[in-house]
Protein backbone atom coordinates (compact mmCIF):
# COMPACT_ATOMS: atom_id res chain seq x y z
CA MET A 1 -16.24 13.95 18.48
CA ASN A 2 -16.19 17.14 18.79
CA LEU A 3 -18.21 19.97 16.41
CA GLU A 4 -14.58 20.60 15.84
CA THR A 5 -13.22 17.90 14.59
CA LYS A 6 -15.27 17.12 12.23
CA GLN A 7 -15.56 20.34 10.77
CA ALA A 8 -12.16 19.73 10.81
CA ILE A 9 -12.35 16.61 8.62
CA VAL A 10 -14.93 18.07 6.17
CA LYS A 11 -12.31 21.14 5.58
CA GLU A 12 -10.07 18.28 4.79
CA LEU A 13 -11.98 16.71 2.55
CA GLU A 14 -12.66 19.91 0.34
CA SER A 15 -9.52 20.56 0.38
CA TYR A 16 -8.67 16.21 -1.27
CA LEU A 17 -11.41 16.61 -3.54
CA SER A 18 -9.65 20.46 -4.31
CA LEU A 19 -6.64 18.31 -4.65
CA TYR A 20 -7.01 15.81 -6.99
CA GLN A 21 -9.57 17.25 -8.52
CA MET A 22 -12.25 14.52 -7.74
CA SER A 23 -16.00 14.66 -7.84
CA ALA A 24 -18.78 13.21 -5.15
CA ASN A 25 -19.28 10.79 -7.28
CA GLU A 26 -15.65 9.38 -7.67
CA PHE A 27 -15.59 9.69 -3.80
CA VAL A 28 -18.83 7.84 -2.80
CA LYS A 29 -17.95 5.62 -5.19
CA LYS A 30 -13.84 4.86 -4.21
CA THR A 31 -14.89 4.56 -1.33
CA GLY A 32 -18.30 3.29 -0.86
CA ILE A 33 -19.49 6.03 1.18
CA ASN A 34 -23.31 7.26 1.61
CA GLU A 35 -23.86 9.01 -0.52
CA SER A 36 -26.33 10.73 1.67
CA TYR A 37 -23.61 11.44 4.20
CA VAL A 38 -20.67 13.00 2.08
CA SER A 39 -23.09 16.15 0.57
CA ASN A 40 -24.70 16.46 4.12
CA MET A 41 -20.78 16.82 6.27
CA ARG A 42 -19.91 18.94 2.71
CA ASN A 43 -23.56 21.63 3.98
CA LEU A 44 -21.85 21.38 7.11
CA GLY A 45 -25.54 19.48 8.47
CA PHE A 46 -24.69 16.62 10.26
CA MET A 47 -27.32 15.57 10.33
CA ILE A 48 -29.65 13.14 7.89
CA GLY A 49 -33.29 13.66 8.51
CA LYS A 50 -33.28 14.40 12.25
CA THR A 51 -31.12 11.45 13.45
CA GLU A 52 -27.07 13.23 13.64
CA ILE A 53 -24.78 11.23 11.39
CA ALA A 54 -22.02 8.49 13.52
CA PRO A 55 -18.92 8.98 14.08
CA LYS A 56 -17.80 6.65 12.55
CA TRP A 57 -18.69 7.62 8.97
CA PHE A 58 -16.27 10.49 9.89
CA GLU A 59 -13.90 8.47 10.73
CA ALA A 60 -15.00 6.70 7.75
CA VAL A 61 -13.66 9.76 5.94
CA ALA A 62 -10.39 11.03 7.69
CA LYS A 63 -9.51 7.68 6.45
CA ALA A 64 -9.93 8.41 3.46
CA ILE A 65 -8.01 10.72 3.07
CA GLY A 66 -5.13 9.59 5.26
CA TYR A 67 -6.28 12.56 7.49
CA GLN A 68 -4.83 12.15 10.77
CA LEU A 69 -7.18 11.58 14.02
CA GLN A 70 -4.85 9.83 15.87
CA LYS A 71 -1.20 11.10 17.56
CA GLN A 72 1.56 9.22 14.35
CA TYR A 73 4.07 7.08 16.49
CA TRP A 74 5.99 6.27 13.21
CA GLN A 75 6.77 8.54 10.54
CA PRO A 76 7.84 8.47 7.35
CA VAL A 77 11.57 8.68 6.21
CA ALA A 78 13.11 8.83 2.46
CA THR A 79 15.04 5.67 2.71
CA ASN A 80 16.89 4.82 -0.73
CA GLN A 81 14.04 1.65 -1.05
CA MET A 82 12.07 4.44 -0.58
CA ASN A 83 13.22 6.84 -3.34
CA PHE A 84 13.54 4.28 -5.74
CA MET A 85 10.20 2.42 -5.44
CA LEU A 86 8.80 5.89 -5.42
CA SER A 87 10.93 6.93 -9.09
CA VAL A 88 10.32 3.63 -9.98
CA LEU A 89 5.74 3.49 -9.49
CA GLU A 90 5.72 7.29 -11.38
CA ASP A 91 7.85 6.04 -14.06
CA ALA A 92 5.82 2.85 -14.87
CA LYS A 93 2.62 4.99 -14.71
CA ASP A 94 3.65 7.53 -16.62
CA ASN A 95 4.41 5.49 -19.34
CA GLY A 96 2.26 2.56 -19.21
CA TYR A 97 4.78 -0.05 -18.02
CA THR A 98 5.27 -3.32 -16.12
CA ASN A 99 7.84 -3.56 -14.30
CA LEU A 100 9.38 -6.60 -11.26
CA ILE A 101 9.93 -4.47 -7.69
CA ILE A 102 11.90 -7.34 -5.28
CA GLY A 103 13.01 -5.99 -1.87
CA GLU A 104 14.50 -7.17 1.35
CA THR A 105 11.43 -8.20 3.45
CA GLY A 106 10.50 -5.10 5.96
CA CYS A 107 12.21 -2.90 3.91
CA GLY A 108 9.36 -0.45 3.06
CA LYS A 109 7.69 -1.61 0.26
CA THR A 110 3.68 -2.33 0.83
CA PHE A 111 4.76 1.32 2.93
CA THR A 112 6.23 3.22 0.19
CA THR A 113 2.77 1.64 -2.56
CA THR A 114 0.15 2.81 -0.10
CA LEU A 115 1.94 6.64 0.09
CA PHE A 116 2.40 6.72 -3.57
CA ALA A 117 -1.17 4.93 -3.69
CA SER A 118 -2.41 7.73 -1.18
CA HIS A 119 -1.20 10.30 -4.69
CA ASN A 120 -3.24 8.90 -7.05
CA PRO A 121 -6.71 7.91 -5.28
CA LEU A 122 -7.84 7.58 -9.06
CA ASP A 123 -6.87 5.65 -10.77
CA LEU A 124 -4.33 3.23 -8.53
CA PHE A 125 -5.98 -0.40 -7.79
CA VAL A 126 -3.29 -1.84 -4.95
CA ILE A 127 -4.07 -5.37 -4.47
CA LYS A 128 -2.52 -7.22 -2.29
CA VAL A 129 -1.60 -11.05 -3.27
CA GLY A 130 -2.62 -13.95 -0.67
CA SER A 131 -0.71 -16.99 0.53
CA SER A 132 -4.24 -19.10 -0.59
CA ASP A 133 -5.54 -16.68 -3.64
CA ASN A 134 -6.60 -18.72 -6.32
CA LEU A 135 -7.05 -16.62 -10.21
CA SER A 136 -10.47 -16.67 -8.77
CA ASP A 137 -9.73 -14.45 -5.88
CA LEU A 138 -7.14 -12.43 -8.02
CA ILE A 139 -9.64 -11.39 -9.94
CA ASP A 140 -12.27 -10.47 -7.99
CA LYS A 141 -10.40 -8.29 -5.45
CA ILE A 142 -9.24 -6.25 -9.33
CA LEU A 143 -13.07 -5.82 -9.89
CA GLU A 144 -14.14 -4.73 -5.83
CA LYS A 145 -10.94 -2.14 -5.92
CA ALA A 146 -12.38 -0.84 -9.53
CA LYS A 147 -15.36 -0.88 -8.95
CA ILE A 148 -16.58 -2.71 -12.63
CA PRO A 149 -19.51 -5.00 -12.61
CA THR A 150 -19.02 -8.79 -12.04
CA ALA A 151 -19.46 -11.56 -15.49
CA LYS A 152 -20.34 -15.03 -15.47
CA THR A 153 -17.55 -16.31 -16.17
CA LYS A 154 -12.90 -15.17 -16.30
CA SER A 155 -12.56 -14.91 -18.88
CA LYS A 156 -15.91 -11.83 -19.71
CA ASN A 157 -14.27 -10.27 -15.54
CA ILE A 158 -10.93 -10.33 -17.30
CA ASN A 159 -11.99 -8.94 -20.40
CA SER A 160 -13.69 -6.45 -18.69
CA ILE A 161 -10.95 -5.22 -16.42
CA ILE A 162 -8.80 -4.43 -19.68
CA LYS A 163 -11.87 -2.84 -21.59
CA HIS A 164 -12.33 -0.98 -18.21
CA MET A 165 -8.43 0.37 -17.80
CA GLN A 166 -8.62 1.26 -22.21
CA LYS A 167 -11.04 3.99 -20.63
CA LEU A 168 -9.28 5.49 -18.30
CA ARG A 169 -6.56 5.74 -20.52
CA PHE A 170 -8.43 7.12 -22.42
CA ASP A 171 -10.34 9.59 -19.82
CA GLY A 172 -6.00 11.08 -19.88
CA TYR A 173 -5.76 9.77 -16.50
CA LYS A 174 -2.65 7.08 -16.23
CA PRO A 175 -4.35 3.65 -14.84
CA MET A 176 -2.15 1.38 -12.54
CA ILE A 177 -2.29 -2.13 -11.14
CA VAL A 178 0.10 -3.39 -8.26
CA PHE A 179 0.06 -6.49 -6.74
CA ASP A 180 1.56 -6.46 -3.46
CA GLU A 181 3.46 -9.62 -1.87
CA SER A 182 3.33 -11.60 -5.07
CA GLU A 183 5.51 -14.15 -4.20
CA TYR A 184 2.13 -15.36 -3.30
CA MET A 185 1.41 -15.97 -7.51
CA LYS A 186 0.31 -19.20 -8.32
CA GLN A 187 0.97 -19.99 -12.00
CA PRO A 188 -2.87 -19.28 -13.34
CA THR A 189 -2.12 -15.87 -11.40
CA LEU A 190 1.02 -14.70 -13.15
CA GLY A 191 -1.05 -16.29 -16.68
CA MET A 192 -3.86 -13.93 -15.80
CA THR A 193 -0.93 -11.22 -15.69
CA LYS A 194 0.29 -13.07 -18.86
CA GLU A 195 -2.52 -11.83 -20.45
CA LEU A 196 -2.73 -8.56 -18.06
CA TYR A 197 -0.14 -7.39 -19.81
CA ASP A 198 -0.30 -8.48 -23.51
CA ASP A 199 -3.98 -6.07 -23.21
CA LEU A 200 -2.34 -3.02 -21.39
CA SER A 201 1.02 -2.09 -22.55
CA GLY A 202 1.11 1.17 -22.50
CA HIS A 203 -2.46 1.89 -21.41
CA CYS A 204 -2.38 0.37 -17.38
CA SER A 205 1.32 -0.07 -16.35
CA ILE A 206 0.62 -2.81 -13.70
CA ILE A 207 3.39 -3.99 -11.04
CA MET A 208 4.23 -7.04 -9.24
CA ILE A 209 6.25 -6.00 -5.69
CA GLY A 210 7.68 -8.99 -3.86
CA THR A 211 10.86 -10.08 -2.35
CA ASP A 212 13.37 -12.75 -4.30
CA GLU A 213 11.05 -15.92 -4.56
CA LEU A 214 8.86 -13.88 -6.99
CA LEU A 215 12.14 -14.30 -9.04
CA ASP A 216 12.79 -18.17 -8.03
CA ASN A 217 8.98 -19.57 -8.36
CA LEU A 218 9.57 -16.92 -11.79
CA ASP A 219 12.43 -19.16 -13.03
CA LYS A 220 11.35 -22.51 -11.55
CA LEU A 221 8.35 -22.85 -13.72
CA ARG A 222 10.09 -21.19 -16.44
CA LYS A 223 12.70 -23.91 -16.38
CA ARG A 224 9.61 -26.16 -15.84
CA LYS A 225 8.15 -25.07 -19.32
CA LYS A 226 5.43 -24.74 -16.89
CA ALA A 227 2.65 -22.97 -20.03
CA GLY A 228 2.89 -19.26 -20.54
CA MET A 229 5.94 -18.27 -18.31
CA ARG A 230 9.02 -18.97 -20.67
CA GLN A 231 6.49 -15.79 -22.16
CA PHE A 232 5.39 -14.00 -19.74
CA TYR A 233 9.09 -14.23 -18.41
CA ARG A 234 10.91 -12.82 -21.83
CA ARG A 235 8.28 -10.27 -21.66
CA ILE A 236 9.44 -8.58 -17.67
CA LYS A 237 12.54 -9.47 -17.95
CA PHE A 238 14.43 -6.08 -17.90
CA GLY A 239 11.67 -4.32 -16.14
CA ILE A 240 12.42 -7.04 -12.97
CA ARG A 241 13.78 -3.49 -10.24
CA VAL A 242 15.54 -4.93 -6.99
CA LEU A 243 16.19 -2.32 -3.97
CA PRO A 244 18.69 -1.42 -2.61
CA ASN A 245 19.85 -3.29 0.77
CA ILE A 246 18.68 -1.99 4.22
CA ASP A 247 20.15 0.63 6.20
CA ARG A 248 20.95 -1.72 9.53
CA SER A 249 21.79 1.57 11.15
CA PHE A 250 19.31 2.94 10.93
CA ALA A 251 19.99 6.50 10.24
CA GLY A 252 17.14 8.54 9.88
CA PHE A 253 14.53 7.06 12.22
CA LEU A 254 16.65 7.02 15.12
CA GLU A 255 17.50 10.65 14.91
CA THR A 256 14.80 11.58 17.60
CA ILE A 257 15.95 8.70 20.19
CA THR A 258 18.53 10.27 22.68
CA ASP A 259 19.44 7.16 24.96
CA LYS A 260 22.51 5.57 23.20
CA LYS A 261 22.21 2.55 24.46
CA LEU A 262 18.74 2.25 23.07
CA ARG A 263 19.50 3.10 19.75
CA THR A 264 22.09 0.30 20.03
CA PHE A 265 19.67 -2.47 21.17
CA LEU A 266 17.56 -1.45 18.79
CA GLN A 267 20.52 -1.69 16.00
CA SER A 268 21.57 -5.05 17.79
CA ASN A 269 17.94 -6.43 17.63
CA CYS A 270 15.96 -5.37 13.84
CA GLU A 271 15.73 -6.65 11.66
CA ASN A 272 14.31 -4.75 9.32
CA TYR A 273 12.23 -1.72 9.36
CA GLY A 274 9.38 -3.24 9.74
CA GLU A 275 10.93 -4.73 13.11
CA LEU A 276 12.00 -1.36 13.73
CA HIS A 277 8.69 -0.08 13.89
CA ASP A 278 7.01 -3.39 15.80
CA CYS A 279 9.79 -2.40 18.77
CA LEU A 280 9.43 0.86 19.29
CA VAL A 281 5.66 2.20 17.78
CA PRO A 282 4.44 0.20 21.34
CA ALA A 283 7.01 1.79 23.96
CA MET A 284 6.47 5.48 21.73
CA ARG A 285 3.05 5.05 22.88
CA GLU A 286 3.16 3.68 26.37
CA ALA A 287 5.95 5.89 27.19
CA ASP A 288 3.79 8.60 25.95
CA ARG A 289 0.50 7.39 28.03
CA ILE A 290 2.50 7.58 31.28
CA GLY A 291 5.11 9.98 30.92
CA GLU A 292 7.68 7.48 30.21
CA GLN A 293 11.41 8.38 29.21
CA LEU A 294 11.85 6.18 25.98
CA THR A 295 15.39 4.18 26.61
CA GLU A 296 16.24 0.67 26.28
CA ASP A 297 14.94 -0.39 29.99
CA PHE A 298 11.68 1.11 29.48
CA VAL A 299 11.46 -0.74 25.99
CA ARG A 300 12.27 -3.94 27.42
CA LYS A 301 9.50 -3.82 30.34
CA VAL A 302 7.09 -2.88 27.53
CA LEU A 303 7.73 -5.36 25.26
CA ASN A 304 8.76 -7.82 28.08
CA MET A 305 12.37 -8.52 27.11
CA PRO A 306 14.92 -9.74 29.93
CA LYS A 307 18.37 -8.67 29.08
CA GLN A 308 19.28 -11.79 29.39
CA MET A 309 17.29 -13.54 26.22
CA PHE A 310 19.14 -9.84 24.26
CA ASN A 311 22.29 -9.81 24.10
């Protein structure tokens, strides 16, 4: 990494701290980057004693502030799903609401969440729910994201989370906890969400993002009269927001594609924005590398997709 790139990263860091009114200490706490490294970078020293700060730490700063070091082949498009979702997130964050955001696989839910979170670095905590996560796992993820000290029991940890979010609100912030891929939530974790809702309503917004499998799961649990599920559903019933359907013409995404056959191929074979990304980006990168035109035949070649397989 050359000196010019390092200086550019530091310049962007200063702009970032100013834009979000974030102190260096808050930045260090949030990112986990060594405080002395950040301090020396900001002083344009780039050295710790006689040792040069490794490029990986500049890369870590760049990633934390969203500064791109490499060419980006996938540009954001303001889809109907993105616009709708951003309005829901903004309203919920301002007013401490709890919402369920339901959308098709590949419609950009995670992308939009990441975009919104990047503009709210101090008080928004995105928790990705895994298929094997139990209650303790999700609690630990919240504690880690919010930098809350760990207690000995689940109940004390949940209470610490509640107090931390209430304090943030008291200090003038608008805290938000976002559970992405919430369709993987099991009954105990849904019960914890109910507890958080009861204690944080108006103080901290809680967003559960998922596919319609989340609604199916909630419906089954409440009909089976599982503990707390009917009460939880009653609380969130009117906070459910369903995103518009995906526009499978991919308007906006294909404006730079000049090959008509490629456009037709993409519209015929990609079911959602995620698949479109996975199809186009490797081909775009390879076309750029070897100076080739982006055509249907070239994309098929890169992805090893003979015509007889996809007609």
